[in-house]
Amino acid sequence: MDSYWSQRAKTFWLRDGDSNTKFFHAAVNIRRQKNHISTLYDSKGKQHSTPTELGNLACSYFQDLFTTLPGEIQAVTDTLDCKISQLDNEKLTTPLSREELCTALFQMHKDKAPGPDGFNHGFYKRFWEVCGKDILSSCNSWIEAGELPPHINDVVIALIPKCPNPSSMKELRPIALCNVIYKILSKALANRLKPLLQKKWVSWMMMFITSVHFQVLLNGNRVGSIVPGRGLRQGDPLSPYLFILGMEGLSSHIHKAERLGNMHGIQICRGAPKLHHLMFADDVFLFSQASEKEPNGVATILKTFEVASGQAINYDKSEVFLNRHAPPTNIMLSNTLHVQKCMTTGKYLGLPSMIGRNKNKLFRFIKERIWKKLQSWSHKLLSKAGKETPIKAVLQALPSYAMSVFMIPNRTIDEIEKLLNAFWWGANSNKHKGIKWMRWERLAISKLEGGLGFKNLSAFNLAMLAKYYPEDSFLNASLGHNPSYTWKSLWSTQHLLKNGIHWRLGNGNTIPIWGDCIHPHDPSNSQAFKVSDLMSNDKNGWNDVLINSLLDKDSSNRILNIPILNPCIVNPISSVRTPMLISTHLHLKTETLNVS
């Protein structure tokens, strides 16, 4: 029963510990309430509330979305170059092996939602030794015949709200729940595509795409019957790779427009190549000049790509950002592209793309994400050991991505740590705030030292940024004039690296004596000595007399105690005792503990 309710609750962070099913029951109820859809409005503003009306609205929406539009694809395909060799094609079209299918299966989480047949990934993993041979035989026979049997490629579309209380179909994220046996075959072919397309392989892809049959999962009930004429499914292992292949057509079409002078892009700095577009997953940045002609060229490119690929651009989520020096007449750019004008570039890949003055407001989204997670958990249903797991595995992992790029403001970190401390000591969102028997700083030390092993987020932030520059070139970098917030965040860890690394001396020809890890203080009358100048003639030891004459007693003793490895090797930099990220994190935690 614990396994059943953990699957329903989707608590993938929970591995061992609490077996109290009350927690799973509560998580399932919260998920059900959050995902329940009571009312939706169609494109004309008409309200739909009954199950029948909601089902008809969902089916009509997806039927229109997946209906093929007439068009010519040659305008895009003519811009593509042949990049797959005959040898690559032969590798793509060889018969599948049992190892390929096994690898594909075990790359998927065992408790992910099953497809229409009801069998989840865990079932196939558990009984792979029994059914693996039959699955291999069936898959090879299907691709040899070029046709899938009925219902193998049936799909249920689960609707996940993108925001609280969604009011239209556009505010629901469709996730395709495919049969696992189909996903095994699909992912095996996707794995072949990763490192590298012959007509035979393309026919296999068309077999998967054209045999789809959709049903919509609405409040737990399946409604409708949709046979799509275009589009890909989010949830199909093949879809990301096929999408990338399609986006290659858009990229080639943009390059052609640039060669014809219809699109000019922008220059980041003098002498830099022009930038026309950036792509990541399904996000695209297009850069163009603010002229009267260029918006029409961009609109033509997008329309041609839509018709050729069958991929529909979501103009409701698209925005145009104008340079502050752009003339006011360029509002026509927004009108021509049918997108709204925005004052900032917002987030890209989950992080702010522009940094303003109010850093706390900018990074408040991290605190809000943690707060939302806490609201979905009830502290009364978790023991202390049960709370430790989500704090370490989920809550403290949420800021890691942002911390690897930016220095998060201290105020934001303090607010996050207060939330974690309150959750640990039993506070809830109502009147009871709990008694905090110990400060977070005392909890955020190792268990060997009397703490609970939670992260000191400030120290962890510095360690995450310091990992970008483990080499000596960063040690001498200056902050510069008018630096960006990203560079200031990285540069702030320079002192940490200087304290956490040392030279492993070889011949000493490249290491300066002054202003570095050997002797950080640079006298005003110093000469540009190298460490090799302080060594004996045979380079196997130190010149004691010279060192004692140049430096004070403490500095001399410190240098004389540095071992010389081999005079024939170059001087590598290494971290002290432990890998850099661990070393710097522990070093900072120790400093914080000593200060407090």
Coordinates of C-alpha atoms in Angstrom, one line a residue:
M1 CA 0.0 0.0 0.0
D2 CA 2.9 2.4 0.8
S3 CA 4.2 1.8 -2.8
Y4 CA 0.7 2.4 -4.3
W5 CA 0.2 5.7 -2.5
S6 CA 3.7 6.9 -3.1
Q7 CA 3.1 6.4 -6.8
R8 CA -0.1 8.3 -6.6
A9 CA 1.5 11.1 -4.6
K10 CA 4.4 11.4 -7.1
T11 CA 6.9 11.9 -4.2
F12 CA 10.0 10.8 -6.1
W13 CA 12.3 12.3 -3.5
L14 CA 11.1 9.8 -0.9
R15 CA 13.3 6.7 -1.0
D16 CA 13.4 5.4 2.6
G17 CA 12.1 6.5 6.0
D18 CA 8.5 7.3 6.6
S19 CA 6.0 4.5 5.9
N20 CA 3.0 6.5 7.2
T21 CA 0.5 6.4 4.4
K22 CA -1.3 9.5 5.8
F23 CA 1.4 11.5 4.1
F24 CA 0.7 9.9 0.8
H25 CA -3.1 10.2 1.2
A26 CA -2.7 13.9 1.9
A27 CA -0.3 14.4 -1.0
V28 CA -2.7 12.6 -3.4
N29 CA -5.6 14.7 -2.2
I30 CA -3.6 17.9 -2.7
R31 CA -2.6 16.9 -6.2
R32 CA -6.2 16.0 -7.1
Q33 CA -7.5 19.3 -5.8
K34 CA -4.8 21.3 -7.6
N35 CA -5.3 19.5 -10.9
H36 CA -9.1 19.5 -10.8
I37 CA -10.7 21.6 -13.6
S38 CA -14.2 23.0 -12.8
T39 CA -14.7 25.7 -15.3
L40 CA -13.2 26.7 -18.7
Y41 CA -14.0 29.4 -21.2
D42 CA -13.7 28.9 -25.0
S43 CA -12.2 31.4 -27.5
K44 CA -15.5 33.3 -27.7
G45 CA -15.8 33.7 -23.9
K46 CA -18.5 31.1 -23.3
Q47 CA -18.4 29.3 -20.0
H48 CA -18.3 25.5 -19.8
S49 CA -18.8 23.7 -16.5
T50 CA -20.4 20.3 -16.9
P51 CA -18.3 17.2 -17.6
T52 CA -19.8 16.9 -21.0
E53 CA -19.2 20.5 -22.0
L54 CA -15.6 20.4 -20.7
G55 CA -14.9 17.2 -22.6
N56 CA -16.3 18.6 -25.8
L57 CA -14.3 21.8 -25.4
A58 CA -11.0 19.8 -24.8
C59 CA -11.6 17.5 -27.8
S60 CA -12.5 20.5 -30.1
Y61 CA -9.4 22.4 -29.0
F62 CA -7.0 19.5 -29.7
Q63 CA -8.8 18.5 -32.9
D64 CA -8.2 22.1 -34.2
L65 CA -4.6 22.1 -32.9
F66 CA -3.6 18.8 -34.6
T67 CA -5.4 19.4 -37.9
T68 CA -3.1 19.5 -40.9
L69 CA -2.9 22.8 -42.8
P70 CA -2.1 22.8 -46.5
G71 CA 1.3 24.1 -47.4
E72 CA 4.6 23.6 -49.2
I73 CA 7.7 22.4 -47.2
Q74 CA 10.2 22.8 -50.0
A75 CA 10.9 26.4 -49.0
V76 CA 12.5 25.2 -45.8
T77 CA 13.9 21.8 -46.8
D78 CA 15.9 23.4 -49.7
T79 CA 18.0 25.3 -47.2
L80 CA 19.1 22.1 -45.4
D81 CA 22.5 20.4 -46.1
C82 CA 23.0 16.7 -46.1
K83 CA 24.9 15.8 -42.9
I84 CA 24.3 12.0 -42.5
S85 CA 26.7 9.6 -44.1
Q86 CA 25.8 6.2 -45.5
L87 CA 27.6 4.5 -42.6
D88 CA 25.4 6.5 -40.2
N89 CA 22.3 5.4 -42.0
E90 CA 23.4 1.7 -41.8
K91 CA 23.8 2.0 -38.0
L92 CA 20.4 3.6 -37.7
T93 CA 18.6 0.8 -39.6
T94 CA 20.1 -2.3 -38.1
P95 CA 17.7 -4.6 -36.1
L96 CA 17.2 -3.8 -32.5
S97 CA 19.0 -5.7 -29.8
R98 CA 17.8 -6.8 -26.4
E99 CA 20.4 -4.6 -24.8
E100 CA 19.1 -1.5 -26.6
L101 CA 15.6 -2.1 -25.3
C102 CA 16.8 -2.9 -21.8
T103 CA 18.8 0.3 -21.7
A104 CA 15.9 2.3 -22.9
L105 CA 13.6 0.8 -20.3
F106 CA 15.9 1.4 -17.4
Q107 CA 16.5 5.0 -18.3
M108 CA 12.8 5.7 -17.4
H109 CA 11.5 6.2 -13.8
K110 CA 9.7 3.2 -12.5
D111 CA 6.8 5.2 -11.1
K112 CA 6.0 7.6 -13.9
A113 CA 2.3 7.6 -15.1
P114 CA 1.3 4.6 -17.2
G115 CA -0.4 4.8 -20.6
P116 CA -3.9 3.6 -21.5
D117 CA -3.0 -0.1 -20.8
G118 CA -2.4 0.7 -17.2
F119 CA 1.1 -1.0 -16.9
N120 CA 3.8 1.3 -15.5
H121 CA 7.5 1.2 -16.1
G122 CA 8.1 -0.6 -12.8
F123 CA 6.1 -3.6 -14.0
Y124 CA 8.3 -4.0 -17.1
K125 CA 11.5 -3.5 -15.1
R126 CA 10.4 -6.1 -12.5
F127 CA 9.6 -8.7 -15.1
W128 CA 12.1 -7.9 -17.9
E129 CA 13.8 -11.2 -17.7
V130 CA 10.4 -12.9 -18.4
C131 CA 9.0 -10.6 -21.1
G132 CA 12.1 -9.0 -22.6
K133 CA 12.6 -11.6 -25.3
D134 CA 9.0 -11.4 -26.5
I135 CA 9.1 -7.6 -26.5
L136 CA 12.3 -7.6 -28.6
S137 CA 10.7 -10.0 -31.1
S138 CA 7.6 -7.9 -31.4
C139 CA 9.4 -4.6 -31.8
N140 CA 11.6 -6.0 -34.6
S141 CA 8.6 -7.4 -36.4
W142 CA 6.7 -4.1 -36.2
I143 CA 9.5 -2.0 -37.6
E144 CA 10.2 -4.6 -40.3
A145 CA 6.5 -4.5 -41.4
G146 CA 6.4 -0.7 -41.0
E147 CA 3.2 -0.8 -39.1
L148 CA 2.2 -0.8 -35.4
P149 CA -0.6 -3.1 -34.2
P150 CA -3.9 -1.5 -33.0
H151 CA -3.9 0.4 -29.7
I152 CA -0.1 0.2 -29.1
N153 CA 0.2 3.9 -30.0
D154 CA -3.0 5.0 -28.2
V155 CA -2.3 8.0 -26.0
V156 CA -4.1 9.7 -23.1
I157 CA -3.5 13.5 -22.8
A158 CA -3.3 14.5 -19.2
L159 CA -4.0 18.2 -18.6
I160 CA -1.8 19.8 -16.0
P161 CA -2.6 23.4 -14.9
K162 CA 0.1 25.9 -15.7
C163 CA -1.3 28.4 -13.1
P164 CA -3.8 28.3 -10.2
N165 CA -7.4 28.2 -11.3
P166 CA -6.9 27.9 -15.1
S167 CA -9.7 29.5 -17.2
S168 CA -8.9 28.4 -20.7
M169 CA -7.3 25.4 -22.6
K170 CA -4.2 27.5 -23.2
E171 CA -3.5 27.6 -19.5
L172 CA -3.4 23.8 -19.3
R173 CA -0.2 21.8 -20.2
P174 CA -0.9 18.7 -22.2
I175 CA 1.2 15.7 -21.3
A176 CA 1.0 12.6 -23.5
L177 CA 0.7 9.3 -21.5
C178 CA 1.9 6.6 -23.8
N179 CA 1.9 2.9 -23.4
V180 CA 5.3 1.8 -21.9
I181 CA 5.9 -0.8 -24.5
Y182 CA 5.6 1.9 -27.2
K183 CA 8.0 4.1 -25.1
I184 CA 10.6 1.4 -24.9
L185 CA 10.7 1.1 -28.7
S186 CA 10.5 4.8 -29.2
K187 CA 13.3 5.6 -26.7
A188 CA 15.5 2.9 -28.2
L189 CA 15.3 4.6 -31.6
A190 CA 15.8 8.0 -29.9
N191 CA 19.0 6.7 -28.4
R192 CA 20.2 5.7 -31.8
L193 CA 19.5 9.2 -33.0
K194 CA 21.5 10.9 -30.2
P195 CA 25.0 10.3 -31.6
L196 CA 24.0 10.9 -35.3
L197 CA 18.7 9.4 -41.7
Q198 CA 18.0 7.0 -44.4
K199 CA 14.6 6.7 -45.9
K200 CA 13.9 3.4 -44.1
W201 CA 14.6 5.1 -40.7
V202 CA 12.4 8.0 -41.7
S203 CA 9.6 5.6 -42.5
W204 CA 9.9 4.2 -39.0
M205 CA 9.4 7.6 -37.6
M206 CA 6.4 8.2 -39.7
M207 CA 5.0 4.9 -38.5
F208 CA 5.1 6.3 -34.9
I209 CA 3.8 9.8 -35.7
T210 CA 1.0 8.9 -38.0
S211 CA -0.5 6.0 -36.0
V212 CA -1.3 8.1 -32.9
H213 CA -4.8 8.0 -31.4
F214 CA -5.5 10.6 -28.6
Q215 CA -8.0 10.6 -25.7
V216 CA -8.1 13.5 -23.2
L217 CA -7.9 12.8 -19.5
L218 CA -10.2 15.3 -17.8
N219 CA -10.7 15.1 -14.1
G220 CA -9.9 11.4 -14.1
N221 CA -12.2 10.5 -17.1
R222 CA -11.2 9.8 -20.7
V223 CA -13.1 11.8 -23.3
G224 CA -13.0 12.1 -27.1
S225 CA -11.2 10.3 -29.8
I226 CA -8.7 12.4 -31.8
V227 CA -6.5 11.3 -34.7
P228 CA -4.0 14.1 -35.2
G229 CA -2.7 15.3 -38.6
R230 CA 0.3 17.2 -37.3
G231 CA 2.3 18.0 -34.1
L232 CA 4.4 16.1 -31.6
R233 CA 3.6 14.8 -28.2
Q234 CA 5.2 15.9 -24.9
G235 CA 5.9 12.6 -23.2
D236 CA 7.1 10.7 -26.2
P237 CA 10.9 9.9 -26.0
L238 CA 11.2 10.6 -29.7
S239 CA 9.6 14.0 -29.7
P240 CA 12.5 16.1 -28.4
Y241 CA 14.9 14.8 -31.1
L242 CA 12.4 15.1 -33.9
F243 CA 11.6 18.7 -32.7
I244 CA 15.3 19.6 -32.8
L245 CA 15.5 18.2 -36.4
G246 CA 12.6 20.4 -37.3
M247 CA 14.2 23.5 -35.7
E248 CA 17.2 22.9 -37.8
G249 CA 15.0 23.9 -40.7
L250 CA 14.1 27.2 -39.0
S251 CA 17.7 27.9 -38.3
S252 CA 18.7 27.2 -41.9
H253 CA 15.8 29.4 -43.1
I254 CA 17.0 32.3 -40.9
H255 CA 20.6 32.0 -42.3
K256 CA 19.2 32.1 -45.8
A257 CA 17.3 35.3 -45.0
E258 CA 20.5 36.8 -43.6
R259 CA 22.4 36.0 -46.8
L260 CA 19.6 37.6 -48.9
G261 CA 19.7 40.7 -46.7
N262 CA 16.2 40.3 -45.3
M263 CA 17.4 39.9 -41.7
H264 CA 20.5 41.6 -40.2
G265 CA 20.7 40.6 -36.6
I266 CA 22.7 42.5 -34.0
Q267 CA 26.4 42.9 -32.9
I268 CA 27.2 42.4 -29.2
C269 CA 30.4 44.4 -29.5
R270 CA 32.7 45.8 -32.1
G271 CA 34.3 43.1 -34.3
A272 CA 31.9 40.4 -33.1
P273 CA 29.9 38.3 -35.6
K274 CA 26.2 39.2 -35.9
L275 CA 23.7 37.3 -33.8
H276 CA 20.4 36.3 -35.4
H277 CA 18.9 33.7 -33.2
L278 CA 19.5 31.5 -30.1
M279 CA 17.6 28.3 -29.5
F280 CA 17.2 26.0 -26.5
A281 CA 14.6 23.3 -26.4
D282 CA 11.4 25.0 -27.5
D283 CA 12.6 28.5 -26.7
V284 CA 13.8 30.8 -29.5
F285 CA 15.4 34.2 -29.3
L286 CA 15.3 36.2 -32.6
F287 CA 17.4 39.3 -33.0
S288 CA 16.6 41.9 -35.7
Q289 CA 17.1 45.6 -36.4
A290 CA 14.3 48.1 -35.5
S291 CA 13.5 49.0 -39.1
E292 CA 10.2 49.2 -41.0
K293 CA 11.2 46.4 -43.4
E294 CA 12.7 43.8 -41.0
P295 CA 9.5 42.9 -39.0
N296 CA 7.8 41.7 -42.2
G297 CA 10.8 39.6 -43.0
V298 CA 10.7 37.9 -39.6
A299 CA 7.0 37.3 -39.8
T300 CA 7.5 35.7 -43.3
I301 CA 10.2 33.4 -41.9
L302 CA 8.0 32.3 -39.0
K303 CA 4.9 31.7 -41.2
T304 CA 6.8 29.7 -43.8
F305 CA 8.2 27.5 -41.0
E306 CA 4.8 27.0 -39.4
V307 CA 3.3 25.8 -42.7
A308 CA 6.3 23.6 -43.6
S309 CA 6.8 21.9 -40.2
G310 CA 3.3 21.8 -38.8
Q311 CA 4.6 23.3 -35.6
A312 CA 2.4 26.2 -34.4
I313 CA 4.1 29.2 -32.7
N314 CA 2.4 30.2 -29.4
Y315 CA 2.0 33.9 -30.0
D316 CA 0.3 34.4 -26.6
K317 CA 3.5 33.4 -24.9
S318 CA 5.7 35.4 -27.3
E319 CA 7.0 38.9 -26.6
V320 CA 9.0 41.6 -28.3
F321 CA 11.7 43.6 -26.4
L322 CA 12.8 46.9 -27.9
N323 CA 16.1 48.7 -27.2
R324 CA 15.5 51.8 -25.2
H325 CA 17.0 53.8 -28.1
A326 CA 14.6 52.4 -30.7
P327 CA 12.3 55.0 -32.2
P328 CA 8.6 55.0 -30.9
T329 CA 7.4 54.1 -34.4
N330 CA 8.7 50.6 -33.9
I331 CA 5.6 49.6 -32.1
M332 CA 4.7 48.3 -35.5
L333 CA 7.1 45.5 -34.8
S334 CA 4.8 44.2 -32.1
N335 CA 1.7 44.6 -34.4
T336 CA 3.3 42.9 -37.4
L337 CA 4.4 39.9 -35.4
H338 CA 1.1 39.8 -33.4
V339 CA 3.0 39.6 -30.1
Q340 CA 2.9 41.9 -27.0
K341 CA 5.6 44.4 -26.2
C342 CA 7.5 43.8 -22.9
M343 CA 9.7 46.1 -20.8
T344 CA 12.2 43.4 -19.8
T345 CA 13.4 40.2 -21.4
G346 CA 12.0 38.2 -18.4
K347 CA 13.5 34.8 -17.7
Y348 CA 15.4 32.5 -20.0
L349 CA 16.1 28.9 -19.1
G350 CA 14.6 29.6 -15.7
L351 CA 16.9 32.5 -14.8
P352 CA 16.6 36.3 -15.1
S353 CA 18.1 37.4 -18.4
M354 CA 18.5 41.0 -17.2
I355 CA 19.5 42.2 -13.7
G356 CA 18.2 45.4 -12.3
R357 CA 18.8 47.3 -9.1
N358 CA 16.3 45.4 -6.9
K359 CA 18.1 42.0 -6.6
N360 CA 15.8 40.8 -3.8
K361 CA 12.7 41.3 -5.9
L362 CA 14.4 39.6 -8.9
F363 CA 15.3 36.4 -7.0
R364 CA 12.1 36.3 -5.0
F365 CA 10.9 33.5 -7.3
I366 CA 13.3 31.1 -5.5
K367 CA 11.7 31.8 -2.1
E368 CA 8.2 31.5 -3.7
R369 CA 9.0 28.1 -5.2
I370 CA 10.1 26.8 -1.8
W371 CA 7.1 28.3 -0.1
K372 CA 4.8 26.6 -2.6
K373 CA 6.5 23.3 -2.0
L374 CA 6.0 23.7 1.8
Q375 CA 2.3 24.4 1.3
S376 CA 1.9 21.1 -0.5
W377 CA 3.4 19.2 2.5
S378 CA 1.8 18.8 5.9
H379 CA 4.5 18.8 8.6
K380 CA 2.2 16.9 10.9
L381 CA 2.4 13.8 8.6
L382 CA 6.2 13.7 8.6
S383 CA 8.6 12.7 11.4
K384 CA 11.9 14.5 11.9
A385 CA 13.7 12.0 9.8
G386 CA 11.0 12.4 7.2
K387 CA 11.4 16.1 7.2
E388 CA 15.2 15.9 6.8
T389 CA 14.8 14.0 3.5
P390 CA 12.7 16.6 1.6
I391 CA 14.8 19.5 3.0
K392 CA 18.0 18.1 1.7
A393 CA 16.7 16.4 -1.4
V394 CA 14.2 19.0 -2.6
L395 CA 14.1 22.3 -0.8
Q396 CA 17.9 23.0 -0.7
A397 CA 18.3 21.7 -4.2
L398 CA 15.8 24.3 -5.7
P399 CA 18.2 27.3 -5.4
S400 CA 21.2 25.4 -6.8
Y401 CA 20.6 26.2 -10.4
A402 CA 20.4 30.0 -9.8
M403 CA 23.3 29.8 -7.3
S404 CA 25.5 28.3 -10.0
V405 CA 25.2 31.6 -12.0
F406 CA 24.4 34.4 -9.6
M407 CA 25.3 35.6 -6.1
I408 CA 21.9 35.4 -4.4
P409 CA 21.3 38.5 -2.1
N410 CA 21.9 37.8 1.6
R411 CA 18.4 39.0 2.5
T412 CA 16.9 36.4 0.1
I413 CA 19.0 33.6 1.5
D414 CA 18.1 34.6 5.1
E415 CA 14.4 34.4 4.2
I416 CA 14.8 31.0 2.6
E417 CA 16.7 29.7 5.6
K418 CA 13.9 31.0 7.9
L419 CA 11.3 29.1 5.9
L420 CA 13.4 25.9 6.2
N421 CA 14.0 26.4 9.9
A422 CA 10.3 27.0 10.5
F423 CA 9.4 23.8 8.6
W424 CA 11.9 21.8 10.5
W425 CA 10.6 22.9 13.9
G426 CA 6.9 22.4 13.0
A427 CA 5.6 25.8 12.1
N428 CA 2.6 25.9 9.7
S429 CA 0.9 28.6 7.7
N430 CA -1.8 29.2 10.3
K431 CA -1.4 30.6 13.9
H432 CA 1.1 28.1 15.2
K433 CA 4.7 29.2 14.4
G434 CA 6.5 26.6 16.4
I435 CA 9.4 27.0 18.8
K436 CA 12.7 27.1 17.1
W437 CA 15.0 25.5 19.6
M438 CA 18.2 26.1 17.7
R439 CA 19.4 28.6 15.1
W440 CA 19.7 27.5 11.5
E441 CA 23.5 28.3 11.6
R442 CA 23.8 25.5 14.2
L443 CA 21.8 23.0 12.2
A444 CA 23.8 23.8 9.0
I445 CA 26.9 22.0 10.1
S446 CA 27.9 18.4 9.8
K447 CA 26.4 15.7 12.0
L448 CA 29.9 14.9 13.2
E449 CA 30.1 18.4 14.7
G450 CA 26.7 18.3 16.3
G451 CA 24.6 19.7 13.5
L452 CA 22.2 18.0 11.0
G453 CA 24.2 18.4 7.8
F454 CA 21.9 21.0 6.2
K455 CA 23.6 23.4 3.8
N456 CA 24.8 26.9 4.7
L457 CA 23.3 28.4 1.6
S458 CA 25.6 31.5 1.5
A459 CA 28.7 29.2 1.6
F460 CA 27.2 26.9 -0.9
N461 CA 26.5 29.8 -3.3
L462 CA 30.1 30.9 -3.2
A463 CA 31.3 27.3 -3.7
M464 CA 29.0 26.9 -6.7
L465 CA 30.3 30.1 -8.3
A466 CA 34.0 29.3 -7.5
K467 CA 33.9 26.0 -9.5
Y468 CA 33.9 27.9 -12.8
Y469 CA 37.5 29.1 -12.3
P470 CA 39.7 26.4 -10.8
E471 CA 42.6 27.6 -12.9
D472 CA 45.1 30.4 -12.1
S473 CA 43.9 32.8 -14.9
F474 CA 41.0 33.9 -12.7
L475 CA 43.1 34.6 -9.7
N476 CA 44.6 37.7 -11.2
A477 CA 41.4 38.9 -13.0
S478 CA 40.1 42.4 -12.0
L479 CA 36.5 43.4 -11.5
G480 CA 36.8 45.9 -14.3
H481 CA 34.7 49.0 -15.1
N482 CA 30.9 48.8 -15.0
P483 CA 30.8 45.0 -14.6
S484 CA 27.6 43.0 -15.1
Y485 CA 25.9 41.4 -12.1
T486 CA 26.9 37.9 -13.4
W487 CA 30.6 38.8 -13.5
K488 CA 30.4 40.5 -10.1
S489 CA 28.9 37.3 -8.7
L490 CA 31.7 35.1 -10.1
W491 CA 34.5 37.6 -9.2
S492 CA 33.3 37.7 -5.6
T493 CA 34.6 34.1 -5.2
Q494 CA 38.2 35.1 -6.1
H495 CA 39.3 35.3 -2.5
L496 CA 37.8 31.9 -1.8
L497 CA 39.9 30.3 -4.6
K498 CA 43.0 32.0 -3.3
N499 CA 42.4 30.6 0.1
G500 CA 41.4 27.1 -1.1
I501 CA 44.2 26.2 -3.6
H502 CA 47.9 26.1 -3.7
W503 CA 50.7 25.6 -6.2
R504 CA 52.3 22.2 -6.7
L505 CA 55.8 23.3 -7.5
G506 CA 57.7 21.9 -10.4
N507 CA 60.3 24.0 -12.1
G508 CA 58.9 27.3 -10.7
N509 CA 59.5 29.2 -14.0
T510 CA 55.9 30.5 -14.3
I511 CA 55.0 31.3 -10.7
P512 CA 55.5 34.8 -9.5
I513 CA 56.8 35.3 -5.9
W514 CA 54.8 38.4 -5.1
G515 CA 51.0 38.9 -5.2
D516 CA 50.1 35.2 -5.6
C517 CA 49.7 32.0 -3.6
I518 CA 53.4 32.0 -2.6
H519 CA 53.7 35.4 -0.9
P520 CA 50.5 37.4 -1.3
H521 CA 52.0 40.7 -0.1
D522 CA 53.7 42.6 -2.9
P523 CA 56.4 45.1 -1.7
S524 CA 56.5 48.4 -3.5
N525 CA 60.1 48.0 -4.4
S526 CA 59.9 44.3 -5.5
Q527 CA 61.3 43.0 -8.7
A528 CA 59.5 40.5 -11.0
F529 CA 61.1 37.4 -9.4
K530 CA 59.8 33.9 -10.2
V531 CA 59.8 31.1 -7.7
S532 CA 62.6 29.4 -9.7
D533 CA 64.9 32.3 -8.6
L534 CA 64.5 31.1 -5.0
M535 CA 65.6 27.6 -5.8
S536 CA 69.1 26.1 -5.6
N537 CA 71.2 25.7 -8.8
D538 CA 70.1 22.1 -9.3
K539 CA 66.4 23.0 -8.8
N540 CA 66.0 20.2 -6.3
G541 CA 65.7 22.4 -3.2
W542 CA 65.5 25.9 -1.9
N543 CA 68.2 28.6 -1.7
D544 CA 67.9 29.1 2.1
V545 CA 70.3 32.0 2.3
L546 CA 68.5 34.0 -0.5
I547 CA 65.1 33.4 1.0
N548 CA 66.0 34.4 4.5
S549 CA 67.6 37.6 3.2
L550 CA 64.5 38.6 1.2
L551 CA 61.7 37.7 3.6
D552 CA 60.8 37.7 7.2
K553 CA 61.1 34.6 9.4
D554 CA 57.5 33.4 9.2
S555 CA 57.3 33.9 5.4
S556 CA 60.7 32.2 4.9
N557 CA 59.6 29.1 7.0
R558 CA 56.4 28.8 5.1
I559 CA 58.1 28.8 1.8
L560 CA 60.9 26.4 2.9
N561 CA 58.2 23.9 4.0
I562 CA 56.7 23.8 0.5
P563 CA 57.9 20.5 -1.2
I564 CA 59.3 20.6 -4.7
L565 CA 57.8 17.8 -6.8
N566 CA 59.9 17.5 -9.9
P567 CA 62.0 20.2 -11.6
C568 CA 61.1 18.8 -15.0
I569 CA 57.3 19.3 -14.8
V570 CA 55.2 22.4 -15.2
N571 CA 53.5 23.9 -12.1
P572 CA 49.9 22.6 -11.7
I573 CA 47.4 24.2 -9.4
S574 CA 45.5 21.8 -7.0
S575 CA 43.0 22.2 -4.3
V576 CA 43.9 21.6 -0.7
R577 CA 43.2 18.0 0.3
T578 CA 39.7 17.7 -1.2
P579 CA 38.0 18.4 -4.6
M580 CA 37.5 22.2 -5.1
L581 CA 33.7 22.4 -4.6
I582 CA 33.7 20.3 -1.4
S583 CA 36.9 22.0 -0.1
T584 CA 35.6 25.5 -0.5
H585 CA 32.1 24.6 0.8
L586 CA 33.6 23.0 4.0
H587 CA 36.1 25.8 4.4
L588 CA 33.3 28.5 4.3
K589 CA 31.1 26.5 6.6
T590 CA 34.0 26.4 9.1
E591 CA 34.6 30.1 8.8
T592 CA 30.9 30.8 9.4
L593 CA 30.8 28.6 12.4
N594 CA 33.8 30.3 13.9
V595 CA 32.3 33.8 13.4
S596 CA 29.0 32.8 15.0

